[in-house]
PDB file of C-alpha atoms in Angstrom:
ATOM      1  CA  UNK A  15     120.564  92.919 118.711  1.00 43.00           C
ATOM      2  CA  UNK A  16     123.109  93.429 121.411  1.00 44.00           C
ATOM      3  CA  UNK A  17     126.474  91.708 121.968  1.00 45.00           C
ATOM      4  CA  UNK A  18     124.972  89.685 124.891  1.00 44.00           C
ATOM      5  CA  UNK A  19     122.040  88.395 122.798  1.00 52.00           C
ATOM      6  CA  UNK A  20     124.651  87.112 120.457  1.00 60.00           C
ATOM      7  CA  UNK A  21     126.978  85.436 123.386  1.00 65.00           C
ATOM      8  CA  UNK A  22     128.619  82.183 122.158  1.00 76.00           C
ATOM      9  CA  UNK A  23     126.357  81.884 118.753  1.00 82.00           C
ATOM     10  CA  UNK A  24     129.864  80.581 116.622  1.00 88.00           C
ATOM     11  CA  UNK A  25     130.603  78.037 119.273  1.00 92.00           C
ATOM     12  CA  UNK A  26     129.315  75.155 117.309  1.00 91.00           C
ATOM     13  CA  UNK A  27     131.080  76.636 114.308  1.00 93.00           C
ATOM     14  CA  UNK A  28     134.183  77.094 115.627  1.00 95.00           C
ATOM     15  CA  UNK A  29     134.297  73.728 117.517  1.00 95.00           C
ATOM     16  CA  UNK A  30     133.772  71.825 114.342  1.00 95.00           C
ATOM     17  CA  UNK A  31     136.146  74.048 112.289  1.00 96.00           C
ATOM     18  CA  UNK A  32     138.853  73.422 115.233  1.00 96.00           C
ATOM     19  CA  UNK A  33     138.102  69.579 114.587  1.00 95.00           C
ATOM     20  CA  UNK A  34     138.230  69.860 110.915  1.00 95.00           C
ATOM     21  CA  UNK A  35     141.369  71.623 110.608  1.00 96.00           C
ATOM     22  CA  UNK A  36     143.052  70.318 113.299  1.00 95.00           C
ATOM     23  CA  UNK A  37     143.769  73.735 114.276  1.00 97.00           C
ATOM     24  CA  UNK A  38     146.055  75.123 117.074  1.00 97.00           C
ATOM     25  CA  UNK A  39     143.409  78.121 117.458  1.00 98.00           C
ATOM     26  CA  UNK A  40     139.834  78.260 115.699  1.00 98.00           C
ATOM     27  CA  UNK A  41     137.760  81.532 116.207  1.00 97.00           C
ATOM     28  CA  UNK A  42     134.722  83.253 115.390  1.00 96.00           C
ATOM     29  CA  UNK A  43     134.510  87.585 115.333  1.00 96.00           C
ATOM     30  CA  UNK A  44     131.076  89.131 115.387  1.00 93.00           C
ATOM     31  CA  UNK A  45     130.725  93.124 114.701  1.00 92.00           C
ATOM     32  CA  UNK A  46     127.766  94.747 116.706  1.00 85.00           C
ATOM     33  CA  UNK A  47     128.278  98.137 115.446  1.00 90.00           C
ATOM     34  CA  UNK A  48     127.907  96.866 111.448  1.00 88.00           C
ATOM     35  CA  UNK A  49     131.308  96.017 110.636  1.00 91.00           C
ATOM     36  CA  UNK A  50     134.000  98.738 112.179  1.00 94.00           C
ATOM     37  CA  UNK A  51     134.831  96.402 115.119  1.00 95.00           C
ATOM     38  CA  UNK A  52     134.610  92.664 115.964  1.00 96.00           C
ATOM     39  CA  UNK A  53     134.493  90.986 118.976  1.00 95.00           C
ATOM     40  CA  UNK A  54     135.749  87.449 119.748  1.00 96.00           C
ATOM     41  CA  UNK A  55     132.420  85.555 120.387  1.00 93.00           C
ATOM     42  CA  UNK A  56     134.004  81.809 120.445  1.00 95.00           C
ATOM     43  CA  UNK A  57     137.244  79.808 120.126  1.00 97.00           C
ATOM     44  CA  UNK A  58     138.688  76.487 120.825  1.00 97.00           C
ATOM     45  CA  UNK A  59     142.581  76.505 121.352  1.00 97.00           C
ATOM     46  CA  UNK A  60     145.235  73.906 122.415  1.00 96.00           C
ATOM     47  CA  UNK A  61     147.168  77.510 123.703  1.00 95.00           C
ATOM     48  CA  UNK A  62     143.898  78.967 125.598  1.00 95.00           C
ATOM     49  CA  UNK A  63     145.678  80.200 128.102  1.00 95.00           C
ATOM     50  CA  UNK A  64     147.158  82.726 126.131  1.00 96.00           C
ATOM     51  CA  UNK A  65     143.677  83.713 124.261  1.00 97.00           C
ATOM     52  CA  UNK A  66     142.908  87.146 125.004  1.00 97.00           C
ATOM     53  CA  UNK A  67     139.322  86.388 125.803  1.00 95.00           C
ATOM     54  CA  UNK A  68     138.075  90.329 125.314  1.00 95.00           C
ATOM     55  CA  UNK A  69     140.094  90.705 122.149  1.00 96.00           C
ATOM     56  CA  UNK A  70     138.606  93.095 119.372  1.00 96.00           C
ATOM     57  CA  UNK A  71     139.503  93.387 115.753  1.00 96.00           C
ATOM     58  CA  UNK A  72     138.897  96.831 113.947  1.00 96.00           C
ATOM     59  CA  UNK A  73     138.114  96.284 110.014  1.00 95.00           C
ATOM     60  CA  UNK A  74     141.600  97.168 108.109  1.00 93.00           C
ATOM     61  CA  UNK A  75     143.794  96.511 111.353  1.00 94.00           C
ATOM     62  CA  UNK A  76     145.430  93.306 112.672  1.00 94.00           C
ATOM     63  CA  UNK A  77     145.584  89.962 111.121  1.00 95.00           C
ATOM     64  CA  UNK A  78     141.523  89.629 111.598  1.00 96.00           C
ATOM     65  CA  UNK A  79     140.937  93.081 110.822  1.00 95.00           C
ATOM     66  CA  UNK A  80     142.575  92.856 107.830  1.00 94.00           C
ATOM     67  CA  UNK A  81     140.904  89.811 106.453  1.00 93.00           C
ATOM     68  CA  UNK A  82     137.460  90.933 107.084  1.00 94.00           C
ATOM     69  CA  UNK A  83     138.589  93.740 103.885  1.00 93.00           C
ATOM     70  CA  UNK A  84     138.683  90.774 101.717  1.00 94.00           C
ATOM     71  CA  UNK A  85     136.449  89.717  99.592  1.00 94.00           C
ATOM     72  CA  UNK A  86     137.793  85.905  98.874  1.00 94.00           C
ATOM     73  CA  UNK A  87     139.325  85.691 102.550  1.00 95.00           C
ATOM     74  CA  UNK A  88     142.862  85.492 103.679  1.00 96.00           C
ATOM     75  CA  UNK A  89     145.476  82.242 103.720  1.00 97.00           C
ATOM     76  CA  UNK A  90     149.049  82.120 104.559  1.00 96.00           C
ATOM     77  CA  UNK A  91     151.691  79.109 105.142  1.00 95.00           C
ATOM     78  CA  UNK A  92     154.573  81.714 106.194  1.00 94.00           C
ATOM     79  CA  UNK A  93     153.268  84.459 108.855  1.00 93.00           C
ATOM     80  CA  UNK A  94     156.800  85.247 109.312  1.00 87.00           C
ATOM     81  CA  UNK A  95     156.204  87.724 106.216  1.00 85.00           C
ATOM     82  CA  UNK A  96     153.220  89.675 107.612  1.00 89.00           C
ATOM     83  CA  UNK A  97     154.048  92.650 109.761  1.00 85.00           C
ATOM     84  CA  UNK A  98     150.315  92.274 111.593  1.00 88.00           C
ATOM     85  CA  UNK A  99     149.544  91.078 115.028  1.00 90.00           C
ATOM     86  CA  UNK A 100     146.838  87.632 115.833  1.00 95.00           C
ATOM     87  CA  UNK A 101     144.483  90.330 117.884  1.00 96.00           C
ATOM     88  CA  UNK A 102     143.309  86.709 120.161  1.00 97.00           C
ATOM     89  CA  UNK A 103     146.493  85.956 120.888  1.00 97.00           C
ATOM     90  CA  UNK A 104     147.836  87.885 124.221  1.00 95.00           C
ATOM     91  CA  UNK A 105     150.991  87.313 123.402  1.00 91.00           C
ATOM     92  CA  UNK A 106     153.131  86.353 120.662  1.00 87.00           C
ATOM     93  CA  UNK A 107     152.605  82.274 120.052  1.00 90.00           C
ATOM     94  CA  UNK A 108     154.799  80.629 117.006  1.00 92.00           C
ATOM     95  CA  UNK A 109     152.338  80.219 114.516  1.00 96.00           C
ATOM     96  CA  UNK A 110     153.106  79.935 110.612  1.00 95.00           C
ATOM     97  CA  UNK A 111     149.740  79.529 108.448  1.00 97.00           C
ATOM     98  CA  UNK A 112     146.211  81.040 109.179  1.00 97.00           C
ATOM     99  CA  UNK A 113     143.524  80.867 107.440  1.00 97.00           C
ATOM    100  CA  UNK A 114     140.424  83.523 107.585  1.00 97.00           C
ATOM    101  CA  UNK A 115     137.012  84.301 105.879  1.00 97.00           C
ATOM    102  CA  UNK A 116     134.521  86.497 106.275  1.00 94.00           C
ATOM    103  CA  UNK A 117     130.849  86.464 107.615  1.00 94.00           C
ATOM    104  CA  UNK A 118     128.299  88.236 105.633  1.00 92.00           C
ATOM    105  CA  UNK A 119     124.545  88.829 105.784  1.00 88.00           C
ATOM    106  CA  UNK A 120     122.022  88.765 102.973  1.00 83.00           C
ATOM    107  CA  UNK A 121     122.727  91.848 102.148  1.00 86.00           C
ATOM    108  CA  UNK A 122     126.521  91.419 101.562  1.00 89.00           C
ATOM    109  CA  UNK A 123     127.307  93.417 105.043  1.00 90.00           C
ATOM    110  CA  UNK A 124     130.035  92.525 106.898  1.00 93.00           C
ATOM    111  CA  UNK A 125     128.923  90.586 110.824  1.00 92.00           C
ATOM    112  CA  UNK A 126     131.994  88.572 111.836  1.00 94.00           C
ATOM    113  CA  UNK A 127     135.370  86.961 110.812  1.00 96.00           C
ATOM    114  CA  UNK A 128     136.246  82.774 111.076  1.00 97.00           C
ATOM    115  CA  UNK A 129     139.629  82.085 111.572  1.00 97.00           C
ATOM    116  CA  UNK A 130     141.861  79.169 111.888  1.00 98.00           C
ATOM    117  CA  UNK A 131     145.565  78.922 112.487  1.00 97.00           C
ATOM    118  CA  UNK A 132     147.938  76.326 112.836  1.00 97.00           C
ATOM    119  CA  UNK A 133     151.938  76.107 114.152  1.00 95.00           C
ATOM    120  CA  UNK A 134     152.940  74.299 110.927  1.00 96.00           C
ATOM    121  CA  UNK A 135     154.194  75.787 107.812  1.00 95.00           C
ATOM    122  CA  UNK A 136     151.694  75.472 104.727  1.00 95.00           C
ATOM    123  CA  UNK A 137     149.071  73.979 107.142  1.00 97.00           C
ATOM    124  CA  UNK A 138     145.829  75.020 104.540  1.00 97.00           C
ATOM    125  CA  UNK A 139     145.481  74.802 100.980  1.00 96.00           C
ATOM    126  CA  UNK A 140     142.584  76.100  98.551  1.00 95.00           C
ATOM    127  CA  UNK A 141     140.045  73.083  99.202  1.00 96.00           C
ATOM    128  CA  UNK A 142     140.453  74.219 103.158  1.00 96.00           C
ATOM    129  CA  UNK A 143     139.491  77.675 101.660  1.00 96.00           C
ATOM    130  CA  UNK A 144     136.160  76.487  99.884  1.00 96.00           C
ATOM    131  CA  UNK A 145     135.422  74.769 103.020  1.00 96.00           C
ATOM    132  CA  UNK A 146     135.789  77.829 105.003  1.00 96.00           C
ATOM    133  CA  UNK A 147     133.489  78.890 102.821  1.00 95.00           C
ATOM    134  CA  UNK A 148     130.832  76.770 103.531  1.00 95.00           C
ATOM    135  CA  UNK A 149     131.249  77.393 107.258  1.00 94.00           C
ATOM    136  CA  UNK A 150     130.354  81.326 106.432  1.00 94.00           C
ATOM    137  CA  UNK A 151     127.582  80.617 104.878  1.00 93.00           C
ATOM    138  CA  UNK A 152     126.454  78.340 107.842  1.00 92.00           C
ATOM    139  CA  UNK A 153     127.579  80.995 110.407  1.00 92.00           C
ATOM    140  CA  UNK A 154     125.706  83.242 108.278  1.00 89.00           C
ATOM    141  CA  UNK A 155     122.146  81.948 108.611  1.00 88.00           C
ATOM    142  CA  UNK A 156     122.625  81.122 112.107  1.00 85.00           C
ATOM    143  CA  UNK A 157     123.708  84.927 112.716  1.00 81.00           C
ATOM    144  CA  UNK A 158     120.486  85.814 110.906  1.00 77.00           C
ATOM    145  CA  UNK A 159     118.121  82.965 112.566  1.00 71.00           C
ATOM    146  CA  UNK A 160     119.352  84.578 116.064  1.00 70.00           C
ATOM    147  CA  UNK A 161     119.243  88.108 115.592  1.00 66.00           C
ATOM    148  CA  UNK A 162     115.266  87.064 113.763  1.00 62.00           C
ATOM    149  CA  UNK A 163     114.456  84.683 117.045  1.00 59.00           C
ATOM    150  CA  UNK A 164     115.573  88.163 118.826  1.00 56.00           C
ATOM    151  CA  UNK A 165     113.775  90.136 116.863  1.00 59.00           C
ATOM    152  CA  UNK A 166     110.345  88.116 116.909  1.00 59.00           C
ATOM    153  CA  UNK A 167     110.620  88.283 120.735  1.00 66.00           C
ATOM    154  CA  UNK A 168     111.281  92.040 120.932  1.00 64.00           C
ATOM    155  CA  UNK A 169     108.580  92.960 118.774  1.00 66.00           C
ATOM    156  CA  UNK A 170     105.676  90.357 120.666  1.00 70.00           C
ATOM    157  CA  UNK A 171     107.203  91.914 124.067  1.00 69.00           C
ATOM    158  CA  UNK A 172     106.371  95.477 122.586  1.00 70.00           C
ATOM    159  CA  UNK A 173     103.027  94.602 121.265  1.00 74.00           C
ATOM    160  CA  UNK A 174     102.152  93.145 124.757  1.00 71.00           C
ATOM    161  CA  UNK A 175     102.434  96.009 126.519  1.00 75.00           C
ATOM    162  CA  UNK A 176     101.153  98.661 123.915  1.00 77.00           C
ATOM    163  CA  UNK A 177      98.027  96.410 124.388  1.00 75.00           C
ATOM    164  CA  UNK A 178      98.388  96.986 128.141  1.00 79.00           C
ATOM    165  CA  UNK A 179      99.099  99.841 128.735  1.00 78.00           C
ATOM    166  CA  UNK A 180      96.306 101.402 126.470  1.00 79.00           C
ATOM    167  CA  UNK A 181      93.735  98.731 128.037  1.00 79.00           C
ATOM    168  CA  UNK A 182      95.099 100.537 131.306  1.00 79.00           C
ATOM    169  CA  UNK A 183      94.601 103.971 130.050  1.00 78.00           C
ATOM    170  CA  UNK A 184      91.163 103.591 128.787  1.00 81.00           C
ATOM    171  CA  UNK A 185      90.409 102.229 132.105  1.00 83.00           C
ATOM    172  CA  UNK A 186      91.057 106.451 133.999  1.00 80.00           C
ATOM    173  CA  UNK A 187      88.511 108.866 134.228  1.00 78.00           C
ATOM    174  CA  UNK A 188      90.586 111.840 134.607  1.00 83.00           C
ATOM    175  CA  UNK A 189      93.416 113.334 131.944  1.00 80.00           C
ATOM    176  CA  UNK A 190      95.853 113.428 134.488  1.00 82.00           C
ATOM    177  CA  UNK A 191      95.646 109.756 135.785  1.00 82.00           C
ATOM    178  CA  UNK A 192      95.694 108.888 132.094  1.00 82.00           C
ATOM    179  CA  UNK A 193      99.109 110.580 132.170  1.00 82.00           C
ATOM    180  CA  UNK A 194     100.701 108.863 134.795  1.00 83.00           C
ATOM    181  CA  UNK A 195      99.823 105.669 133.193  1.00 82.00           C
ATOM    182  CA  UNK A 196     101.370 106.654 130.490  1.00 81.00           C
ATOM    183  CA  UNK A 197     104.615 108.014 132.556  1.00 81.00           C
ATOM    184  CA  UNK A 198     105.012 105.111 134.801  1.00 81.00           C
ATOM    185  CA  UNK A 199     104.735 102.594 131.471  1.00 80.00           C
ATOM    186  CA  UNK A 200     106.942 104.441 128.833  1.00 79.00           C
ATOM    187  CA  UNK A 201     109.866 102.983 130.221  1.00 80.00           C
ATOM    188  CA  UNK A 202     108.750  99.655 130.498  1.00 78.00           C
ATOM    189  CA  UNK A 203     107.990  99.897 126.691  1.00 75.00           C
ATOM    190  CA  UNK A 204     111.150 101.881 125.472  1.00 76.00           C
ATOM    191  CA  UNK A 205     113.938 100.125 127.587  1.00 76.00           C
ATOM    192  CA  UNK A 206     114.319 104.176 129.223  1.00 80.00           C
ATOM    193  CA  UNK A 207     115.833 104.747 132.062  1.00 83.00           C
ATOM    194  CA  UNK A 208     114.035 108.558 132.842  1.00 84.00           C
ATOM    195  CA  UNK A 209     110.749 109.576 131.136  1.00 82.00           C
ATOM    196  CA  UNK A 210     109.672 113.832 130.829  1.00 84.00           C
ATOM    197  CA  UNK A 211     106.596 114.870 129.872  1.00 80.00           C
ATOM    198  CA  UNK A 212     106.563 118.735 129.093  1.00 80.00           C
ATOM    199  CA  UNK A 213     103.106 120.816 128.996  1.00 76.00           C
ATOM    200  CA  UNK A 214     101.977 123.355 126.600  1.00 80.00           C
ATOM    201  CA  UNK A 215     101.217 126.466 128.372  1.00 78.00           C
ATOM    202  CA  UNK A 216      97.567 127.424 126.946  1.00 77.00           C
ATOM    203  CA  UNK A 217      99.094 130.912 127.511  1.00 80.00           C
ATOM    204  CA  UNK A 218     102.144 131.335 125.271  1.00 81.00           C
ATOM    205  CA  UNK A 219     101.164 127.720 123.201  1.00 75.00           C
TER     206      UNK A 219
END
């Protein structure tokens, strides 16, 4: 599933968590390349205007980065200690506690990252950390529902025109009619931009 199929699918999340928390910034990652990278798919922010709308998080790197490494999530009440950059923030905003937990999928993979971050010291404690919880595991199935609903669709689109284009096929008398049937439709089928079709010389075989 590609990164436009996916637009937006944490808003929801990420508005309630902003409500919740009473959060300067809430934010939800998603990877599309199975956890090396994650792109900011939603946020709600009293400082929007310095969100860095096309910011990406690699795993290991950053303050998001980091905390997608960790198994029981990230919390801290002094920043001021941590060396790492906010990768949504464009530039540097005073903010002293954040608060981050990983997305996973049924299998345990890494897809995304939920954040939340406030200007006040000590802003989250370890109740806010089960309930971060909870929103993963909600962010989680609707992750999953989407990329299934995408899925389903993909799959019926293919079937439909396999069906076609071999009702269309069956319907040419000669070989090489049957072939450009087949050349004209291939794309259609396999999202390709150029289609070759290479013959055996009954020569050389």
């Amino acid at each position: 599933v590609d990164s436009s199929t996916l637009e937006g699918v944490l808003e929801s999340i990420v508005f309630f968590l902003s409500k919740n928390f009473k959060s300067l910034t809430a934010t939800g990652f998603l990877s599309s390349d199975g956890g090396v990278t994650f792109g900011l798919n939603a946020f709600v922010s009293k400082k929007e205007k310095f969100i860095n709308k096309d910011a990406v998080a690699q795993i290991g790197a950053g303050m998001i980065g980091s905390a997608a490494l960790k198994e029981n999530g990230f919390m801290s009440g002094d920043l001021k200690s941590y060396p790492e950059t906010i990768e949504y923030y464009a530039e540097k905003i005073n903010v002293n506690s954040l608060m981050a937990v990983r997305i996973t999928n049924a299998s345990g993979r890494i897809i995304g990252v939920l954040a939340v971050d406030s200007d006040a010291a000590r802003a989250f404690d370890d109740d806010d950390k089960d309930l971060m919880f909870r929103f993963s595991k909600v962010a989680s199935m609707l992750v999953s529902n989407v990329k299934m609903s995408s899925e389903l669709k993909e799959n019926s689109r293919i079937s439909d025109l396999s069906f076609g284009l071999s009702k269309l096929m069956s319907e040419q008398l000669k070989p090489n009619d049957v072939l450009k049937v087949l050349m004209l439709n291939l794309g259609k089928l396999f999202n390709s931009r150029r289609q070759v079709l290479c013959d055996v010389s009954s020569a050389s075989g």
